[in-house]
mmCIF file of C-alpha atoms in Angstrom:
data_model
loop_
_atom_site.group_PDB
_atom_site.id
_atom_site.type_symbol
_atom_site.label_atom_id
_atom_site.label_comp_id
_atom_site.label_asym_id
_atom_site.label_seq_id
_atom_site.Cartn_x
_atom_site.Cartn_y
_atom_site.Cartn_z
ATOM 1 C CA MET A 1 236.197 30.427 121.752
ATOM 2 C CA LYS A 2 239.553 31.205 120.838
ATOM 3 C CA GLN A 3 241.544 34.998 122.213
ATOM 4 C CA TYR A 4 242.627 37.009 119.876
ATOM 5 C CA TYR A 5 244.609 39.307 121.676
ATOM 6 C CA ASN A 6 244.716 40.187 124.922
ATOM 7 C CA ASP A 7 242.329 42.047 126.673
ATOM 8 C CA PHE A 8 241.208 44.311 129.437
ATOM 9 C CA GLY A 9 238.901 43.040 130.946
ATOM 10 C CA THR A 10 240.874 38.893 131.086
ATOM 11 C CA TRP A 11 243.559 41.545 131.921
ATOM 12 C CA LEU A 12 241.525 42.913 135.287
ATOM 13 C CA ARG A 13 240.104 39.650 135.829
ATOM 14 C CA GLN A 14 243.907 38.198 136.282
ATOM 15 C CA ARG A 15 244.486 40.277 138.638
ATOM 16 C CA PHE A 16 242.104 40.564 141.252
ATOM 17 C CA PRO A 17 239.598 37.670 142.258
ATOM 18 C CA TYR A 18 236.331 40.656 142.493
ATOM 19 C CA LYS A 19 234.803 42.115 139.604
ATOM 20 C CA VAL A 20 235.995 45.480 138.491
ATOM 21 C CA GLN A 21 235.209 48.797 136.920
ATOM 22 C CA LYS A 22 235.939 52.318 136.524
ATOM 23 C CA ILE A 23 234.753 55.357 137.519
ATOM 24 C CA SER A 24 234.836 58.072 135.986
ATOM 25 C CA ILE A 25 235.673 61.356 137.770
ATOM 26 C CA ASP A 26 235.839 65.550 136.899
ATOM 27 C CA ALA A 27 238.412 66.856 139.933
ATOM 28 C CA GLY A 28 237.996 69.739 138.064
ATOM 29 C CA PHE A 29 241.495 70.400 136.401
ATOM 30 C CA THR A 30 241.705 72.223 133.693
ATOM 31 C CA CYS A 31 245.068 71.687 130.741
ATOM 32 C CA PRO A 32 248.008 73.116 129.899
ATOM 33 C CA ASN A 33 247.189 73.402 126.619
ATOM 34 C CA ARG A 34 244.188 75.669 127.732
ATOM 35 C CA ASP A 35 245.169 78.152 129.803
ATOM 36 C CA GLY A 36 247.999 79.237 128.265
ATOM 37 C CA LEU A 37 251.198 77.781 129.778
ATOM 38 C CA THR A 38 251.891 75.317 126.223
ATOM 39 C CA GLY A 39 248.854 76.541 124.431
ATOM 40 C CA ARG A 40 245.334 78.732 124.322
ATOM 41 C CA GLY A 41 242.245 76.468 122.697
ATOM 42 C CA GLY A 42 243.568 72.987 123.112
ATOM 43 C CA CYS A 43 243.697 69.970 121.437
ATOM 44 C CA THR A 44 241.761 70.832 117.737
ATOM 45 C CA TYR A 45 239.630 67.365 118.685
ATOM 46 C CA CYS A 46 238.779 67.899 121.642
ATOM 47 C CA ASP A 47 235.864 68.170 124.580
ATOM 48 C CA ASN A 48 236.246 66.565 127.235
ATOM 49 C CA ARG A 49 231.398 65.926 127.774
ATOM 50 C CA THR A 50 232.027 63.329 125.246
ATOM 51 C CA PHE A 51 233.963 61.234 127.416
ATOM 52 C CA ASN A 52 232.197 62.432 131.023
ATOM 53 C CA PRO A 53 229.154 60.274 131.866
ATOM 54 C CA ALA A 54 226.436 61.370 134.044
ATOM 55 C CA TYR A 55 226.617 61.030 137.172
ATOM 56 C CA CYS A 56 230.529 62.458 137.303
ATOM 57 C CA ASN A 57 229.879 66.349 137.656
ATOM 58 C CA ARG A 58 232.471 67.855 139.228
ATOM 59 C CA LYS A 59 230.851 70.473 141.028
ATOM 60 C CA LYS A 60 229.970 67.598 143.773
ATOM 61 C CA THR A 61 233.813 66.195 145.709
ATOM 62 C CA ILE A 62 235.695 63.142 144.272
ATOM 63 C CA THR A 63 233.869 61.201 147.092
ATOM 64 C CA GLU A 64 230.358 62.616 145.598
ATOM 65 C CA GLN A 65 231.265 61.153 142.358
ATOM 66 C CA LEU A 66 232.582 58.194 143.101
ATOM 67 C CA GLU A 67 229.247 57.224 145.438
ATOM 68 C CA ASP A 68 227.151 58.374 142.989
ATOM 69 C CA GLY A 69 229.310 55.935 140.546
ATOM 70 C CA LYS A 70 229.158 53.371 143.425
ATOM 71 C CA ARG A 71 224.921 53.784 142.523
ATOM 72 C CA PHE A 72 225.101 53.396 139.355
ATOM 73 C CA PHE A 73 226.709 50.631 138.338
ATOM 74 C CA SER A 74 226.032 48.662 141.025
ATOM 75 C CA LYS A 75 222.292 47.633 139.604
ATOM 76 C CA LYS A 76 223.820 45.326 137.659
ATOM 77 C CA TYR A 77 226.486 44.436 139.422
ATOM 78 C CA PRO A 78 226.353 43.719 143.337
ATOM 79 C CA ALA A 79 229.303 42.848 144.764
ATOM 80 C CA MET A 80 231.909 45.141 142.792
ATOM 81 C CA LYS A 81 235.107 47.431 143.420
ATOM 82 C CA TYR A 82 236.133 49.660 141.749
ATOM 83 C CA LEU A 83 239.346 51.730 140.533
ATOM 84 C CA ALA A 84 238.867 55.775 140.515
ATOM 85 C CA TYR A 85 239.616 57.202 137.530
ATOM 86 C CA PHE A 86 240.940 60.516 136.659
ATOM 87 C CA GLN A 87 239.386 61.065 133.418
ATOM 88 C CA ALA A 88 238.315 64.493 132.635
ATOM 89 C CA TYR A 89 241.232 67.341 131.311
ATOM 90 C CA THR A 90 244.663 66.667 132.652
ATOM 91 C CA ASN A 91 244.844 64.442 136.022
ATOM 92 C CA THR A 92 248.328 65.641 136.905
ATOM 93 C CA TYR A 93 248.204 69.420 136.506
ATOM 94 C CA SER A 94 248.597 70.929 140.030
ATOM 95 C CA PRO A 95 250.801 71.259 142.597
ATOM 96 C CA LEU A 96 251.589 67.577 144.239
ATOM 97 C CA GLU A 97 249.786 68.344 147.542
ATOM 98 C CA SER A 98 246.667 69.420 146.085
ATOM 99 C CA LEU A 99 247.244 66.174 143.758
ATOM 100 C CA ARG A 100 247.675 63.798 146.426
ATOM 101 C CA ARG A 101 244.709 64.720 148.818
ATOM 102 C CA MET A 102 242.963 64.324 145.622
ATOM 103 C CA TYR A 103 243.914 60.393 144.770
ATOM 104 C CA GLU A 104 244.025 59.611 148.478
ATOM 105 C CA GLU A 105 241.287 60.942 149.127
ATOM 106 C CA ALA A 106 239.441 58.294 145.584
ATOM 107 C CA LEU A 107 241.636 55.852 148.061
ATOM 108 C CA SER A 108 239.781 56.381 151.110
ATOM 109 C CA THR A 109 236.264 56.342 149.455
ATOM 110 C CA GLU A 110 235.001 52.205 150.602
ATOM 111 C CA ASP A 111 235.378 49.316 147.610
ATOM 112 C CA VAL A 112 237.658 51.697 146.166
ATOM 113 C CA VAL A 113 240.605 49.336 144.915
ATOM 114 C CA GLY A 114 243.443 51.520 142.935
ATOM 115 C CA ILE A 115 243.350 54.381 140.752
ATOM 116 C CA VAL A 116 243.961 55.539 136.879
ATOM 117 C CA ILE A 117 245.252 58.753 135.875
ATOM 118 C CA GLY A 118 244.718 60.095 133.059
ATOM 119 C CA THR A 119 247.300 63.226 131.537
ATOM 120 C CA ARG A 120 249.831 64.703 129.315
ATOM 121 C CA PRO A 121 252.540 63.629 128.960
ATOM 122 C CA ASP A 122 254.129 67.248 129.699
ATOM 123 C CA CYS A 123 252.609 66.421 133.112
ATOM 124 C CA MET A 124 254.468 63.947 134.846
ATOM 125 C CA PRO A 125 257.234 65.911 136.811
ATOM 126 C CA GLU A 126 259.844 64.552 138.665
ATOM 127 C CA ALA A 127 258.171 64.577 142.662
ATOM 128 C CA LEU A 128 254.871 63.937 141.363
ATOM 129 C CA LEU A 129 256.276 60.083 139.761
ATOM 130 C CA ASP A 130 258.561 59.652 143.200
ATOM 131 C CA TYR A 131 255.484 59.678 145.163
ATOM 132 C CA LEU A 132 253.786 57.683 142.397
ATOM 133 C CA GLU A 133 256.206 54.780 142.873
ATOM 134 C CA GLY A 134 255.784 54.663 146.687
ATOM 135 C CA LEU A 135 252.040 54.825 146.278
ATOM 136 C CA ASN A 136 252.066 51.745 143.577
ATOM 137 C CA LYS A 137 253.099 50.120 146.281
ATOM 138 C CA GLN A 138 250.134 49.977 148.115
ATOM 139 C CA THR A 139 247.495 50.362 145.285
ATOM 140 C CA PHE A 140 247.235 49.603 142.205
ATOM 141 C CA VAL A 141 248.369 51.955 140.145
ATOM 142 C CA LEU A 142 247.820 52.715 136.660
ATOM 143 C CA VAL A 143 249.258 56.090 134.261
ATOM 144 C CA GLU A 144 247.613 56.834 131.163
ATOM 145 C CA TYR A 145 249.056 59.256 128.609
ATOM 146 C CA GLY A 146 247.101 60.530 125.668
ATOM 147 C CA ILE A 147 249.780 60.220 123.421
ATOM 148 C CA GLU A 148 247.089 60.759 120.143
ATOM 149 C CA THR A 149 249.631 59.776 117.210
ATOM 150 C CA ALA A 150 253.790 59.211 116.359
ATOM 151 C CA ASN A 151 252.948 61.750 114.206
ATOM 152 C CA ASP A 152 255.201 65.183 114.768
ATOM 153 C CA ARG A 153 253.197 66.641 111.829
ATOM 154 C CA THR A 154 250.063 65.414 112.886
ATOM 155 C CA LEU A 155 250.795 66.014 116.782
ATOM 156 C CA LEU A 156 251.259 70.485 115.300
ATOM 157 C CA HIS A 157 248.072 70.404 112.685
ATOM 158 C CA ILE A 158 246.243 69.115 115.820
ATOM 159 C CA ASN A 159 247.498 71.445 118.024
ATOM 160 C CA ARG A 160 248.716 68.749 120.701
ATOM 161 C CA GLY A 161 251.343 71.375 122.791
ATOM 162 C CA HIS A 162 253.881 68.004 122.443
ATOM 163 C CA ASP A 163 256.247 66.464 120.196
ATOM 164 C CA PHE A 164 255.725 61.960 119.997
ATOM 165 C CA ALA A 165 259.871 62.332 122.176
ATOM 166 C CA CYS A 166 257.922 63.903 124.571
ATOM 167 C CA SER A 167 255.619 61.315 124.470
ATOM 168 C CA ARG A 168 258.782 58.052 124.638
ATOM 169 C CA SER A 169 260.795 59.757 127.802
ATOM 170 C CA ALA A 170 256.972 60.559 129.724
ATOM 171 C CA VAL A 171 256.733 56.517 129.093
ATOM 172 C CA GLU A 172 260.167 55.769 129.818
ATOM 173 C CA ARG A 173 260.592 57.594 132.715
ATOM 174 C CA THR A 174 257.141 56.083 134.145
ATOM 175 C CA HIS A 175 257.488 52.261 133.085
ATOM 176 C CA ALA A 176 261.058 52.707 134.970
ATOM 177 C CA ARG A 177 259.861 53.503 137.801
ATOM 178 C CA GLY A 178 257.540 50.396 138.621
ATOM 179 C CA ILE A 179 253.537 51.857 137.439
ATOM 180 C CA LEU A 180 251.691 50.525 134.978
ATOM 181 C CA THR A 181 251.827 52.435 132.226
ATOM 182 C CA GLY A 182 248.951 52.834 129.124
ATOM 183 C CA ALA A 183 248.806 55.454 126.292
ATOM 184 C CA HIS A 184 245.988 56.413 124.112
ATOM 185 C CA ILE A 185 245.395 56.797 121.172
ATOM 186 C CA ILE A 186 243.119 58.257 117.509
ATOM 187 C CA LEU A 187 242.980 56.056 114.138
ATOM 188 C CA GLY A 188 241.803 58.440 111.719
ATOM 189 C CA LEU A 189 243.195 61.535 112.644
ATOM 190 C CA PRO A 190 243.741 64.519 109.645
ATOM 191 C CA GLU A 191 245.988 63.603 106.802
ATOM 192 C CA GLU A 192 247.345 60.374 108.717
ATOM 193 C CA ASP A 193 245.319 57.376 106.487
ATOM 194 C CA ARG A 194 245.820 53.375 106.910
ATOM 195 C CA GLU A 195 249.039 52.890 105.900
ATOM 196 C CA GLU A 196 249.863 55.685 108.325
ATOM 197 C CA SER A 197 249.107 53.936 111.106
ATOM 198 C CA LEU A 198 250.024 51.177 110.801
ATOM 199 C CA ARG A 199 253.118 52.436 109.805
ATOM 200 C CA GLN A 200 252.880 53.194 113.599
ATOM 201 C CA ALA A 201 251.880 50.901 114.980
ATOM 202 C CA PRO A 202 255.318 49.191 115.465
ATOM 203 C CA ILE A 203 256.840 52.238 117.192
ATOM 204 C CA ILE A 204 253.962 52.234 119.554
ATOM 205 C CA SER A 205 254.274 48.808 120.044
ATOM 206 C CA ALA A 206 257.747 49.151 120.873
ATOM 207 C CA LEU A 207 256.824 52.154 124.068
ATOM 208 C CA PRO A 208 257.021 49.475 127.170
ATOM 209 C CA ILE A 209 253.910 50.228 127.748
ATOM 210 C CA ASP A 210 251.760 47.653 129.181
ATOM 211 C CA ILE A 211 248.040 49.101 127.785
ATOM 212 C CA LEU A 212 246.893 50.458 125.168
ATOM 213 C CA LYS A 213 243.798 52.430 124.037
ATOM 214 C CA ILE A 214 242.407 52.839 120.749
ATOM 215 C CA HIS A 215 239.094 55.084 119.987
ATOM 216 C CA GLN A 216 238.536 56.014 115.704
ATOM 217 C CA MET A 217 238.576 59.621 115.080
ATOM 218 C CA GLN A 218 235.124 61.563 115.620
ATOM 219 C CA ILE A 219 234.331 65.487 114.984
ATOM 220 C CA ILE A 220 232.776 66.823 117.426
ATOM 221 C CA ARG A 221 229.873 69.601 117.387
ATOM 222 C CA GLY A 222 231.565 73.121 118.420
ATOM 223 C CA THR A 223 235.439 72.312 118.020
ATOM 224 C CA ARG A 224 238.100 73.362 115.653
ATOM 225 C CA LEU A 225 238.335 70.232 114.374
ATOM 226 C CA ALA A 226 234.376 70.712 112.855
ATOM 227 C CA GLU A 227 235.304 74.362 111.789
ATOM 228 C CA GLU A 228 238.412 72.172 109.601
ATOM 229 C CA TYR A 229 236.698 69.642 108.261
ATOM 230 C CA VAL A 230 233.456 71.721 107.105
ATOM 231 C CA GLU A 231 235.749 73.667 104.412
ATOM 232 C CA HIS A 232 238.232 71.132 104.940
ATOM 233 C CA PRO A 233 236.885 67.490 104.821
ATOM 234 C CA PHE A 234 238.314 64.838 105.187
ATOM 235 C CA HIS A 235 237.659 60.778 105.304
ATOM 236 C CA LEU A 236 236.557 59.744 107.910
ATOM 237 C CA TYR A 237 236.316 55.520 107.925
ATOM 238 C CA THR A 238 233.146 53.129 107.933
ATOM 239 C CA PRO A 239 233.034 50.368 109.834
ATOM 240 C CA GLN A 240 234.176 47.928 107.653
ATOM 241 C CA GLU A 241 237.323 50.070 106.934
ATOM 242 C CA TYR A 242 237.968 50.782 111.118
ATOM 243 C CA ILE A 243 237.483 47.068 111.431
ATOM 244 C CA GLU A 244 239.873 46.431 108.583
ATOM 245 C CA LEU A 245 242.297 48.669 110.223
ATOM 246 C CA ILE A 246 242.151 47.866 113.749
ATOM 247 C CA VAL A 247 242.548 43.774 112.253
ATOM 248 C CA GLY A 248 245.387 44.996 110.316
ATOM 249 C CA TYR A 249 247.458 47.353 113.551
ATOM 250 C CA ILE A 250 246.832 44.534 115.981
ATOM 251 C CA GLN A 251 248.711 42.039 114.260
ATOM 252 C CA LEU A 252 251.359 44.774 114.311
ATOM 253 C CA LEU A 253 251.960 44.904 118.389
ATOM 254 C CA ARG A 254 253.502 42.996 120.824
ATOM 255 C CA LYS A 255 251.818 40.210 121.552
ATOM 256 C CA ASP A 256 251.542 41.136 124.965
ATOM 257 C CA LEU A 257 250.091 43.722 125.116
ATOM 258 C CA VAL A 258 247.375 44.308 126.501
ATOM 259 C CA LEU A 259 243.492 46.704 124.748
ATOM 260 C CA ASP A 260 242.107 48.297 126.570
ATOM 261 C CA ARG A 261 239.600 49.311 123.802
ATOM 262 C CA PHE A 262 238.777 50.040 119.791
ATOM 263 C CA VAL A 263 235.790 52.171 119.086
ATOM 264 C CA SER A 264 234.978 55.653 121.484
ATOM 265 C CA GLN A 265 230.838 57.082 120.590
ATOM 266 C CA ALA A 266 230.787 60.323 121.720
ATOM 267 C CA PRO A 267 226.834 61.607 122.768
ATOM 268 C CA SER A 268 224.794 60.816 119.471
ATOM 269 C CA ASP A 269 224.009 65.639 119.832
ATOM 270 C CA LEU A 270 227.407 66.323 120.465
ATOM 271 C CA LEU A 271 228.480 63.630 117.320
ATOM 272 C CA VAL A 272 228.939 65.388 113.872
ATOM 273 C CA ALA A 273 230.291 62.613 111.850
ATOM 274 C CA PRO A 274 231.434 59.443 111.834
ATOM 275 C CA LYS A 275 227.398 59.145 112.472
ATOM 276 C CA TRP A 276 227.810 54.795 112.263
ATOM 277 C CA GLY A 277 224.535 53.864 114.385
ATOM 278 C CA LEU A 278 226.498 51.369 115.999
ATOM 279 C CA LYS A 279 226.325 49.908 119.467
ATOM 280 C CA ASN A 280 229.012 49.492 120.817
ATOM 281 C CA TYR A 281 228.730 45.382 121.490
ATOM 282 C CA GLU A 282 227.418 45.642 117.705
ATOM 283 C CA PHE A 283 230.970 47.055 116.622
ATOM 284 C CA ALA A 284 232.151 44.432 118.731
ATOM 285 C CA ASN A 285 230.185 41.554 117.779
ATOM 286 C CA LEU A 286 231.388 42.583 114.541
ATOM 287 C CA LEU A 287 234.631 43.019 114.591
ATOM 288 C CA MET A 288 235.178 39.356 116.452
ATOM 289 C CA GLN A 289 233.351 37.882 113.493
ATOM 290 C CA HIS A 290 236.112 39.592 110.927
ATOM 291 C CA LEU A 291 238.840 38.087 113.588
ATOM 292 C CA ARG A 292 237.269 34.504 113.257
ATOM 293 C CA HIS A 293 238.006 34.690 110.217
ATOM 294 C CA THR A 294 240.947 36.196 109.416
ATOM 295 C CA GLN A 295 243.408 33.752 108.491
ATOM 296 C CA ALA A 296 246.443 35.504 110.534
ATOM 297 C CA PHE A 297 245.092 35.446 113.602
ATOM 298 C CA GLN A 298 244.784 31.119 113.800
ATOM 299 C CA GLY A 299 246.834 29.886 116.461
ATOM 300 C CA GLN A 300 247.157 33.092 117.649
ATOM 301 C CA TYR A 301 246.425 34.936 121.023
ATOM 302 C CA ALA A 302 245.025 31.758 122.236
ATOM 303 C CA ARG A 303 243.301 31.315 126.478
ATOM 304 C CA HIS A 304 240.142 31.954 126.789
ATOM 305 C CA SER A 305 237.914 34.965 125.612
ATOM 306 C CA SER A 306 236.114 36.724 127.310
ATOM 307 C CA GLY A 307 234.745 39.683 124.885
ATOM 308 C CA LEU A 308 236.078 43.129 123.671
ATOM 309 C CA LEU A 309 235.476 46.132 126.422
ATOM 310 C CA LEU A 310 234.361 48.211 125.043
#
């Protein structure tokens, strides 16, 4: 079966001689857009509970969370190694010595073979890049930036607290150190339609990123965006609309760019909209069917297929 893009699962298998799984960690960080350094209230769409798995608990130590995660995944895959995924909030927002202790605690855990650090582009000082550059020579390091959009007006609307120039600078500085660099974007943000997303695709693709993670817009209960959505509803994609957008979006990206994921699924009790009623694998199957029947992809993204990592 044909490979239509460079997926993250295949990329990992090419880098490691064993199966590797990310384990999410909540290390107790906050965010400069919440505590007043950059702003208050955080991004209008944000609620970290939507992506923290059950085993992820900031009341536990980093080691304890990793051990819980290992037990969770080992039930399915006994022979596995792990990447410690510092995911919740801004995982570079602390003094360097504190960050060093946390990262190295994670790396000292048995069967952990690298780290993934999720952060904001306005929270990457040069001193930390110095440290990560050295660490990268010893183990697997991936820094994942929340870019969300290349549109400054949207960034202001969602109270992101930085502009796209800041994202570009952080990505370029990280890439220049030889550190694997990822980006996260959201499709369907307020006032951004299909045409705007497709306009941005080449801009995002031109950044020196190695990995791109894409999510659909979700309205989460209790957020400021949920209040806005009730007062002034805006269009949210249906599954078919979103699949067609993703197909068009992929065609505008570099062929060597690794795509981590295309959707996120918030817990049903927190999700206001859109309620697609699809499991991740069901969405993956729909997308792959669409890709197979899209003439534009004939002969592209060759190699072997491994399906989507969702």
